Short mmCIF file of C-alpha atoms and ligand atoms in Angstrom, two decimals:
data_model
loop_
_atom_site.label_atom_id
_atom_site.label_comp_id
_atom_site.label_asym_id
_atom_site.label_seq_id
_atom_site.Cartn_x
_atom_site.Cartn_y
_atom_site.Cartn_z
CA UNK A 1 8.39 3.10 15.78
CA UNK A 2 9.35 0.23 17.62
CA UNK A 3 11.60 -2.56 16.95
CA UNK A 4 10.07 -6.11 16.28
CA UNK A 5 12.04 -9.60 16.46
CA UNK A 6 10.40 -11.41 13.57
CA UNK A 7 10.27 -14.81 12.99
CA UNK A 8 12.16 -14.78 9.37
CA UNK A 9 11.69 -18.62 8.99
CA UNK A 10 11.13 -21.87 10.71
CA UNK A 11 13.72 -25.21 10.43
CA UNK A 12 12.92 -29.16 12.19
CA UNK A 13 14.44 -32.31 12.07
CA UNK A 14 13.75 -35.35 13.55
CA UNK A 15 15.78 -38.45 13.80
CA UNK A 16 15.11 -40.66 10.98
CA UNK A 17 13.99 -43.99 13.87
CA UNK A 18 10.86 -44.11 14.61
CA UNK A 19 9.05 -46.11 18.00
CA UNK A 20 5.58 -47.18 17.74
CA UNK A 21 3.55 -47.61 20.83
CA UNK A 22 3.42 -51.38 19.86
CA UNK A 23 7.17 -51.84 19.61
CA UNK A 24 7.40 -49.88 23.12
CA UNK A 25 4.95 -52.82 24.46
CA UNK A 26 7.43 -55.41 23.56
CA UNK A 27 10.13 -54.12 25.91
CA UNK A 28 7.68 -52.46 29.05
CA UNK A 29 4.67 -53.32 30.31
CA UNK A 30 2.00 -50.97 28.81
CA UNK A 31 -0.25 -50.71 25.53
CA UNK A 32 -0.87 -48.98 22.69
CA UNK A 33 -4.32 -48.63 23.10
CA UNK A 34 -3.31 -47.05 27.55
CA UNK A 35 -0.56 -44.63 25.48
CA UNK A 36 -3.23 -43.39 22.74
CA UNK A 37 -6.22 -43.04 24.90
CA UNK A 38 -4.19 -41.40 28.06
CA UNK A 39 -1.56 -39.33 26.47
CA UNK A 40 -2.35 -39.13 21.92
CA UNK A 41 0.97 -40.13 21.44
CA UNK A 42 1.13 -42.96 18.68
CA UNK A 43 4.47 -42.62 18.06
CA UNK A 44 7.97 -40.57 18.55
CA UNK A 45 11.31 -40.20 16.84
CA UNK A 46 14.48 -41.67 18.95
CA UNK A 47 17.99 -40.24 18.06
CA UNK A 48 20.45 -42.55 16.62
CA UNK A 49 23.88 -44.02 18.37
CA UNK A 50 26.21 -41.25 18.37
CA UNK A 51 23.10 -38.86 17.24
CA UNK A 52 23.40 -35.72 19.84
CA UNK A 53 21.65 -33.07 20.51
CA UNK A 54 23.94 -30.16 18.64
CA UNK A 55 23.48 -32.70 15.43
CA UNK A 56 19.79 -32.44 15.87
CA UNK A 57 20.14 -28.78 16.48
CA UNK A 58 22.44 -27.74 13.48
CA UNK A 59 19.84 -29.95 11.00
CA UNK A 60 16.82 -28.11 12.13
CA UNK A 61 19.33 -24.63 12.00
CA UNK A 62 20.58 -25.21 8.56
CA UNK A 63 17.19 -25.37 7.34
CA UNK A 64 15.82 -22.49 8.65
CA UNK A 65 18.99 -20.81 7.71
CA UNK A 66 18.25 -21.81 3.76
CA UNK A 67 14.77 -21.10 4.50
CA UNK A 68 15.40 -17.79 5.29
CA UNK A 69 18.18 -17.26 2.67
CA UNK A 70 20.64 -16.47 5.55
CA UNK A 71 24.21 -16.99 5.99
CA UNK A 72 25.57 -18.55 9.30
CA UNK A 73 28.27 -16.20 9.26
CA UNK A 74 25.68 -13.03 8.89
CA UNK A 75 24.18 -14.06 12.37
CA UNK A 76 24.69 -12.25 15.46
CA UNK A 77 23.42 -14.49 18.42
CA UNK A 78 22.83 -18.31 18.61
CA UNK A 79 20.61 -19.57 21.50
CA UNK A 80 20.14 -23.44 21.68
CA UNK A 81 16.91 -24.28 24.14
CA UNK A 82 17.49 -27.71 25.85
CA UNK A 83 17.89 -29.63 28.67
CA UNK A 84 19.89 -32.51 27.41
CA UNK A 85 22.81 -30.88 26.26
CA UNK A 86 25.56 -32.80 24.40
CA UNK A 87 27.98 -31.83 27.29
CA UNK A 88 27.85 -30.27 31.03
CA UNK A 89 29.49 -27.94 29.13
CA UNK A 90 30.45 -25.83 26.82
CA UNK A 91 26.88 -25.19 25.68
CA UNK A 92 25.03 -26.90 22.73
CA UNK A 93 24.92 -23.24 21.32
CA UNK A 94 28.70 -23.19 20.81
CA UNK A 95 28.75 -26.22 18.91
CA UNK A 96 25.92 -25.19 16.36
CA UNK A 97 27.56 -22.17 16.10
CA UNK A 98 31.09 -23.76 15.30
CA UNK A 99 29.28 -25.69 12.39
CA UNK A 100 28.09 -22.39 10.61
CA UNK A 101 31.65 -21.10 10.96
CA UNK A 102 30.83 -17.86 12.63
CA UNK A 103 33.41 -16.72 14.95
CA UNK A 104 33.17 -13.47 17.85
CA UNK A 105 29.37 -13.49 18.50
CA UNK A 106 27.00 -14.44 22.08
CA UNK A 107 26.42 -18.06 22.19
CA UNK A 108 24.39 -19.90 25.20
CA UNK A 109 21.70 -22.41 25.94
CA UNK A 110 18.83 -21.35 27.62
CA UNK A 111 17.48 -24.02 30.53
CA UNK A 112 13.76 -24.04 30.87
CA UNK A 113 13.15 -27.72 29.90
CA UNK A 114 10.12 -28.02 28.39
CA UNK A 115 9.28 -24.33 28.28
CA UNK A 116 12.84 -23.84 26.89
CA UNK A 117 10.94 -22.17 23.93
CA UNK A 118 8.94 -19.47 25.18
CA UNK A 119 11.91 -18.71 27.90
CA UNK A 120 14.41 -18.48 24.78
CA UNK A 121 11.88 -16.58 22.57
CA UNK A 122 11.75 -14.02 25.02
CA UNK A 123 15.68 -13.81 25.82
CA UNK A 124 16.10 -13.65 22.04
CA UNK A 125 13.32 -10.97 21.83
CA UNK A 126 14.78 -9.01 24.33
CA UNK A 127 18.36 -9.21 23.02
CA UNK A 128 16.97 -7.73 18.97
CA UNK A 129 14.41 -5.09 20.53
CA UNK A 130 17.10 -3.62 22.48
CA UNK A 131 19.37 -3.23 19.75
CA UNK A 132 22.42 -5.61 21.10
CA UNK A 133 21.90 -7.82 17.91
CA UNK A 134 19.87 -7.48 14.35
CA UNK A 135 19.74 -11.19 13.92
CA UNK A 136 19.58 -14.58 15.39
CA UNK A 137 19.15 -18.35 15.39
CA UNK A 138 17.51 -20.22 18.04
CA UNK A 139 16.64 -23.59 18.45
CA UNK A 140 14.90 -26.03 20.57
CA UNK A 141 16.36 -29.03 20.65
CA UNK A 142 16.59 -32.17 22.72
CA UNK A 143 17.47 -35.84 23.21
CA UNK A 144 15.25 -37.16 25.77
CA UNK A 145 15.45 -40.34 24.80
CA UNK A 146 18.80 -40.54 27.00
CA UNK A 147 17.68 -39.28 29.91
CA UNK A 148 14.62 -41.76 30.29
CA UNK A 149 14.55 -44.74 32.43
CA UNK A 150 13.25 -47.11 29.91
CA UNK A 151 12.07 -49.31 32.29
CA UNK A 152 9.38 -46.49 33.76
CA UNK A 153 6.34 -46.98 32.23
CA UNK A 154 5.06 -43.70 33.11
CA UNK A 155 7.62 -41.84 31.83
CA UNK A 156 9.19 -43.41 28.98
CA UNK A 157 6.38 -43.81 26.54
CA UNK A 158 6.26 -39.68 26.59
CA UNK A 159 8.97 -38.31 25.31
CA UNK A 160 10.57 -37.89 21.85
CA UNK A 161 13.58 -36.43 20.07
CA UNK A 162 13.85 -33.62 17.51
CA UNK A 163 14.48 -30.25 16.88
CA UNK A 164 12.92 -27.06 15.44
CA UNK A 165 14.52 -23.65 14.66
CA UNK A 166 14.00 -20.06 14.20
CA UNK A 167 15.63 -17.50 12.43
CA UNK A 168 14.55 -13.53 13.28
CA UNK A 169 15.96 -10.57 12.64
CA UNK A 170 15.07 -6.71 13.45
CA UNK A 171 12.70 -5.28 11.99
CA UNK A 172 11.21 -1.57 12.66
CA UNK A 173 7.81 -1.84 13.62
CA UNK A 174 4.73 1.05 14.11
CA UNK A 175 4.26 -0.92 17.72
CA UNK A 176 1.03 -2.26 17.04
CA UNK A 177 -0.42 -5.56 17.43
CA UNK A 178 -0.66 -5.16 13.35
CA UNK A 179 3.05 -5.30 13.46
CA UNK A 180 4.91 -8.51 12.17
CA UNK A 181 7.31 -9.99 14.87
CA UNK A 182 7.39 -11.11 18.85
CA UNK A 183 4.30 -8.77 20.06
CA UNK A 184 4.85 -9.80 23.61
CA UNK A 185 6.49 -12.52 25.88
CA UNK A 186 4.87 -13.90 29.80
CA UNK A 187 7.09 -15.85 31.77
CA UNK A 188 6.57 -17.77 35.29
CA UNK A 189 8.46 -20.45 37.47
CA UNK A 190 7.60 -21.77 40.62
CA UNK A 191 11.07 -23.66 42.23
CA UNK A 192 9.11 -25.18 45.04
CA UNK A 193 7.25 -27.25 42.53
CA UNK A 194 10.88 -29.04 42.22
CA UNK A 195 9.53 -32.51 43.02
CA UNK A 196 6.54 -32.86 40.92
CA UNK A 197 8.80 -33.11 37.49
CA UNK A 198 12.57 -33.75 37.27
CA UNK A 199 15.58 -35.58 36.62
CA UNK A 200 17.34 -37.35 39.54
CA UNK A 201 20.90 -36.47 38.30
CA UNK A 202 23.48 -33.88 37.75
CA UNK A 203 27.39 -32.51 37.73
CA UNK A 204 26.73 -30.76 41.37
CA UNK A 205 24.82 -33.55 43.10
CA UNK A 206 24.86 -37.06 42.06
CA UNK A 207 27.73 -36.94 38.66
CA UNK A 208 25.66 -38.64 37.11
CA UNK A 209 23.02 -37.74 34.16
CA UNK A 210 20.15 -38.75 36.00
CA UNK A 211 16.45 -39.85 34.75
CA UNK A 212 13.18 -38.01 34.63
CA UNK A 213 10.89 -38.88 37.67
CA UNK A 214 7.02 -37.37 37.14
CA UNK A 215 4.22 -36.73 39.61
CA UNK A 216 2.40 -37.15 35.89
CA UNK A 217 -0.76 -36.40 37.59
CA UNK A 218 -0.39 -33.62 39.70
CA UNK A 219 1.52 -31.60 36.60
CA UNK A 220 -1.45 -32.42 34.72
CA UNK A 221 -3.52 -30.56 37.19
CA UNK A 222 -1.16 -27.68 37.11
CA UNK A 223 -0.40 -28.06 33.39
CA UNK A 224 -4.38 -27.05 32.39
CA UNK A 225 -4.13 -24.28 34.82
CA UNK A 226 -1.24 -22.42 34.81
CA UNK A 227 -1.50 -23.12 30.53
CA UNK A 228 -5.01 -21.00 30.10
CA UNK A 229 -3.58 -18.22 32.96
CA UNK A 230 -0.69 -17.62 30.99
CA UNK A 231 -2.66 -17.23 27.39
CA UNK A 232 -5.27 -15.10 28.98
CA UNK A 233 -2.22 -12.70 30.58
CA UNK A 234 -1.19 -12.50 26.60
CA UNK A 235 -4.21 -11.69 25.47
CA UNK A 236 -5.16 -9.33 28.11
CA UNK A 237 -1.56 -7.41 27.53
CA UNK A 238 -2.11 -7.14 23.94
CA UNK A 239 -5.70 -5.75 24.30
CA UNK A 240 -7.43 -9.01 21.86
CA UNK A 241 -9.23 -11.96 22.56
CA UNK A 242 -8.85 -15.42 21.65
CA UNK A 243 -10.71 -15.13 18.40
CA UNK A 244 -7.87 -12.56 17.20
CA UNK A 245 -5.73 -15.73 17.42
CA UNK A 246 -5.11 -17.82 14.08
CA UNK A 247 -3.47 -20.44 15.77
CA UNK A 248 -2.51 -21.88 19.14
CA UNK A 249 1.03 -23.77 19.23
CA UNK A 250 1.10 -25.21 21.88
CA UNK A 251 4.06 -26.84 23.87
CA UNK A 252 3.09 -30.68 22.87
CA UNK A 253 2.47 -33.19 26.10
CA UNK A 254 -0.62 -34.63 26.13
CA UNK A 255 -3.58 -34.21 23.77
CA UNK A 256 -5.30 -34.49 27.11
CA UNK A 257 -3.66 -31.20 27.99
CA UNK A 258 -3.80 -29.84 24.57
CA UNK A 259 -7.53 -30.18 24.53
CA UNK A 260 -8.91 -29.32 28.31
CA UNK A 261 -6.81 -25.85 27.82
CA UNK A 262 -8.55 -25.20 24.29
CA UNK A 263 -11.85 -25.74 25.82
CA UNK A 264 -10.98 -23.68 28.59
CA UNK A 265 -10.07 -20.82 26.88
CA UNK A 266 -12.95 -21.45 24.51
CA UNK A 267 -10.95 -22.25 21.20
CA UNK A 268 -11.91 -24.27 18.06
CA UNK A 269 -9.66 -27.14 18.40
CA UNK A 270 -9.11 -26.71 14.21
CA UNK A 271 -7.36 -24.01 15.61
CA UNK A 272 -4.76 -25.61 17.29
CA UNK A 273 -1.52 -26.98 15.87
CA UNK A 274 -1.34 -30.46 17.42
CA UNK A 275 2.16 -33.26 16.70
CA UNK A 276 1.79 -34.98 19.82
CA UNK A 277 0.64 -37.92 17.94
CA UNK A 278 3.54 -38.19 16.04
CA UNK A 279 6.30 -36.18 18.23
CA UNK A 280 5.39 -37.68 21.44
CA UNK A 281 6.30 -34.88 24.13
CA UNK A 282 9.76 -33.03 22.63
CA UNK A 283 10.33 -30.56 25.57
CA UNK A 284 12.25 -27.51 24.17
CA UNK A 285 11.83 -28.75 20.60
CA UNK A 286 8.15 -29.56 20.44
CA UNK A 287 6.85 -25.74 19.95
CA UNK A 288 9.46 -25.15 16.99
CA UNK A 289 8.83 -28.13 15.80
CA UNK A 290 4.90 -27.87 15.99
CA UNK A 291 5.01 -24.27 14.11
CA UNK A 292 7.13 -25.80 11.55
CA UNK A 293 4.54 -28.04 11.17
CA UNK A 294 1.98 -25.45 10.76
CA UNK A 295 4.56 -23.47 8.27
CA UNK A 296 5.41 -26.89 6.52
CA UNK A 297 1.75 -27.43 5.68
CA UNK A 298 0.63 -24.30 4.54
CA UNK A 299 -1.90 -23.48 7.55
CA UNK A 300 0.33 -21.20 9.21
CA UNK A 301 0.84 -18.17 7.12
CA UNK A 302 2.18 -14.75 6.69
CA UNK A 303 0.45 -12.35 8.88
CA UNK A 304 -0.92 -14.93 10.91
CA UNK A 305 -1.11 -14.12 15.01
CA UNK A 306 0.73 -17.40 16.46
CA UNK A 307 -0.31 -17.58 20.36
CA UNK A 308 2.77 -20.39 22.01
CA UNK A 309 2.14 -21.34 25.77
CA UNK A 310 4.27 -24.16 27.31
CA UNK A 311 4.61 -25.61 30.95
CA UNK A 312 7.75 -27.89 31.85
CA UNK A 313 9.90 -28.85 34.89
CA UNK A 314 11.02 -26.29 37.49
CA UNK A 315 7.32 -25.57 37.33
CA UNK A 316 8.46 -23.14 34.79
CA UNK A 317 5.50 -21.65 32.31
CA UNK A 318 5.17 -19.15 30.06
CA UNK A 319 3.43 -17.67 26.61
CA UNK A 320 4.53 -15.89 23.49
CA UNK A 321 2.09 -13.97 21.19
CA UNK A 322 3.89 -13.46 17.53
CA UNK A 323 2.70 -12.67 14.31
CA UNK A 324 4.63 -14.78 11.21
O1 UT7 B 1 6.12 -31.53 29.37
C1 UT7 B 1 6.22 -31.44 30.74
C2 UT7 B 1 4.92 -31.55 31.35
N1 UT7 B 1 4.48 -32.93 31.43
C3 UT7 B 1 3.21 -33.16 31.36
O2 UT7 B 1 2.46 -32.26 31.12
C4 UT7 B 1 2.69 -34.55 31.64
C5 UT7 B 1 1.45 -34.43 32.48
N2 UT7 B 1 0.84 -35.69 32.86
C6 UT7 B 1 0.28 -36.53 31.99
O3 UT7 B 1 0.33 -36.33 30.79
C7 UT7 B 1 -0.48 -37.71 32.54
O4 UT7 B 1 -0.64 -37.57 33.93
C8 UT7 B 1 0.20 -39.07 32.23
C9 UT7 B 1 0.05 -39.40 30.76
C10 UT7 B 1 1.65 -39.04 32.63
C11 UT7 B 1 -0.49 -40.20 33.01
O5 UT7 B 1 -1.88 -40.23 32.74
P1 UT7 B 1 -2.95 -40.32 33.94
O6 UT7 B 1 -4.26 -40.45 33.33
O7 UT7 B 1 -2.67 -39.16 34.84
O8 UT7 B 1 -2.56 -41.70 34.60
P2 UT7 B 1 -2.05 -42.01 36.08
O9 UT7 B 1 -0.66 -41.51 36.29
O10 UT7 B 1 -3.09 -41.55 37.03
O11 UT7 B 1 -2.01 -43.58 36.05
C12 UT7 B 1 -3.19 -44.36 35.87
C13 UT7 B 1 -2.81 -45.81 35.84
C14 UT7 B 1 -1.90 -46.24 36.99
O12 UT7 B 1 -2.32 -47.52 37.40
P3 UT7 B 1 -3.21 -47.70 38.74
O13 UT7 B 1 -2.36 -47.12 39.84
O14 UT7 B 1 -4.45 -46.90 38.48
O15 UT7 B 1 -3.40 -49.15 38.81
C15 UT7 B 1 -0.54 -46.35 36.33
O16 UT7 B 1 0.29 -47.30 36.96
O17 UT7 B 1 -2.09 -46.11 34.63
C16 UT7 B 1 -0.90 -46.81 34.95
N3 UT7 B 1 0.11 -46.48 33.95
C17 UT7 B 1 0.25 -47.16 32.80
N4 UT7 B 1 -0.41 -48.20 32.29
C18 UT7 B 1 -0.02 -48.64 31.09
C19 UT7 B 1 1.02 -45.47 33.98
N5 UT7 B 1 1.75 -45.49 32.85
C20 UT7 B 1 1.30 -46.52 32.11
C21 UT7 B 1 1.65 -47.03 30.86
N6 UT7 B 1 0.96 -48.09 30.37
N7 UT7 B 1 2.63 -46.49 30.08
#
C-alpha cells in the first residue's frame, strides 16, 4: 500500500476584464494578426484596480473547496504558487488561508514562476505521502499584469491574470500506476540561465517591483527542449508511453511551444489541453487553470492519466504525471 495525493477537485477564476489583441494595438505598437500567428494568444484576462493576487487565489480556492465538498477549516496545508505576490511578505498563502478561517496549520508560497505548478504539486505531494498532512489546497495564482512594462512589445502582449486551484487529500493506494493520485513528480532548474527570463526588480536589490525582461527567443529554444526531456523522464519512471497518456496539460506560453513539444513527443494534438488563446501565458496559474478547463468541459475525467510539464524563469522545469 502506498499513499497517493489525489487531486479531489479543481477551482479557476479569472478577472472579469478582458484585453483583446486589437485593444493592445491601440496603446503599443504590434498587431493582432503578429500576436495570433507568433504566440495563439487572442486574448487574456487583466485583474481589476485593487484586484490582488490572494483575491484571485481565494476565488479559484473557494471553488474547488465547494467542488470538493470541503471545509476550509478541515484543511491541513495551504500552498499558494506565484511570483507576484500581494506583498514581499507575509506570503499569499497566509492570506487565503485567513479567508477560510483556519487557524494553526503550514502556510507558504512556493516560487517557481511559471513552473510554480509542478514545483508546488510536488512539495504538496511530498508533504500528504509522507504523512505530515491528509489534506490540502494549493493554488496557482498570479497578477502579471503588474509586473509588465506595458510599453514592451515583446513582453506585454504575453501574459495574463487568473488563478486555478486544487484540492487533494490522502488516499491509500496499491502503488501502481492504476492508482488514483500524484503517480510521480520531475523537477529541474538551471540558475545560470538567470538572464534569459526575469524581472529587473526586487526587496534585496533594486526596492523596487521590477518588470519582466525576455530573451523570448532563446527560451523558446530551451522551452521545446527541456519540455519533451522532462515528459519522457515521466514516462520512462512510470514504465508507459505517451499513448498511456489521456491528456497533456501543459504549462500555457505559446501555441508555438505547445505544438513543436506535442510533435516531438509524437502526441495527437486533440490530446492536448490548450487556453493559451484565451489565457494568454498565466505563469503559476495557467496549468490549474488549463485542467480546470479540461474538468470544466467534461474531457478530463475520472481515471484519466493527466501528464503536466511547465518551463518558467530561473530556467526552472519540471513534469507531473497524475491520474484524476
Ligand atoms: O512562460 C515562461 C516561458 N516563456 C516562454 O516560453 C516564451 C518563449 N518565447 C516566445 O514565445 C517567443 O519567442 C515570442 C512570442 C516571445 C517571440 O516570438 P519570436 O517568433 O521568437 O519573435 P522574435 O522575438 O524573434 O521577434 C521577431 C520580430 C522582431 O522584429 P525584427 O527584429 O525581426 O525586426 C521583434 O521586434 O518581431 C518583433 N516583435 C513584435 N512585432 C509585433 C516582437 N514583439 C512584437 C509584437 N508585435 N508584440
Amino acid at each position: 500500500m502506498t499513499t497517493r495525493s489525489v487531486i479531489r477537485s479543481v477551482g479557476s477564476y479569472l478577472p472579469s476584464n478582458i484585453v483583446t489583441n486589437e485593444e493592445l494595438s491601440k496603446t503599443v505598437d504590434t498587431t493582432d494578426e503578429w500576436i495570433q500567428e507568433r504566440t495563439g494568444i487572442k486574448q487574456r484576462h487583466v485583474a481589476a484596480d485593487g484586484e490582488t493576487t490572494s483575491d484571485l487565489a481565494i476565488a479559484a480556492g473557494r471553488q474547488a473547496l465547494e467542488r470538493a465538498g470541503i471545509k476550509g477549516e478541515d484543511i491541513d496545508l495551504f500552498v499558494v504558487a506565484t511570483a507576484t505576490p500581494d506583498h514581499t511578505f507575509p506570503a499569499t498563502a497566509a492570506k487565503v488561508q485567513a479567508a477560510f478561517g483556519r487557524r494553526g496549520v503550514p502556510s507558504f508560497d512556493v516560487q517557481a514562476v511559471c513552473s510554480g505548478f509542478v514545483y508546488g504539486l510536488s512539495v504538496v505531494d511530498n508533504f500528504i505521502r509522507c504523512g505530515q498532512v491528509k489534506s490540502a489546497l494549493f493554488i496557482g495564482a498570479e497578477t502579471f499584469s503588474r509586473i509588465l512594462d506595458w510599453e514592451d512589445r515583446s513582453t506585454c502582449v504575453l501574459f495574463g491574470d487568473g488563478a486555478g486551484a486544487v484540492t487533494l487529500t490522502a488516499e491509500e493506494g496499491e502503488g501502481t500506476i492504476a492508482d488514483r493520485g500524484v503517480l510521480s513528480t520531475h523537477l529541474h532548474s538551471d540558475g545560470s540561465q538567470h538572464d534569459l527570463l526575469y524581472v529587473d526588480g526586487g526587496a534585496s536589490s533594486t526596492q523596487t517591483t521590477g518588470h519582466v525582461r525576455m530573451e523570448g527567443r532563446e527560451v523558446f529554444r530551451h522551452a521545446v527542449v527541456n519540455l519533451a526531456d522532462t515528459v519522457k523522464e515521466a514516462l520512462a519512471a512510470n514504465d508507459i508511453t505517451i499513448d498511456d497518456v489521456d491528456w497533456l496539460v501543459p504549462h500555457q506560453a505559446n501555441k508555438r511551444i505547445l505544438d513543436s513539444t506535442a510533435k516531438k513527443l509524437r502526441i495527437p494534438n486533440d490530446k492536448v489541453i490548450v487556453t493559451v488563446d484565451r489565457h494568454a501565458n498565466t505563469s503559476a496559474a495557467s496549468i490549474p487553470l488549463a485542467l480546470a478547463a479540461g474538468v470544466d468541459d467534461g474531457r478530463i475525467k475520472p481515471g484519466h492519466m493527466v501528464l503536466m510539464e511547465a518551463m518558467g524563469g530561473g530556467f526552472t522545469w519540471g513534469s507531473a504525471l497524475a491520474r484524476m
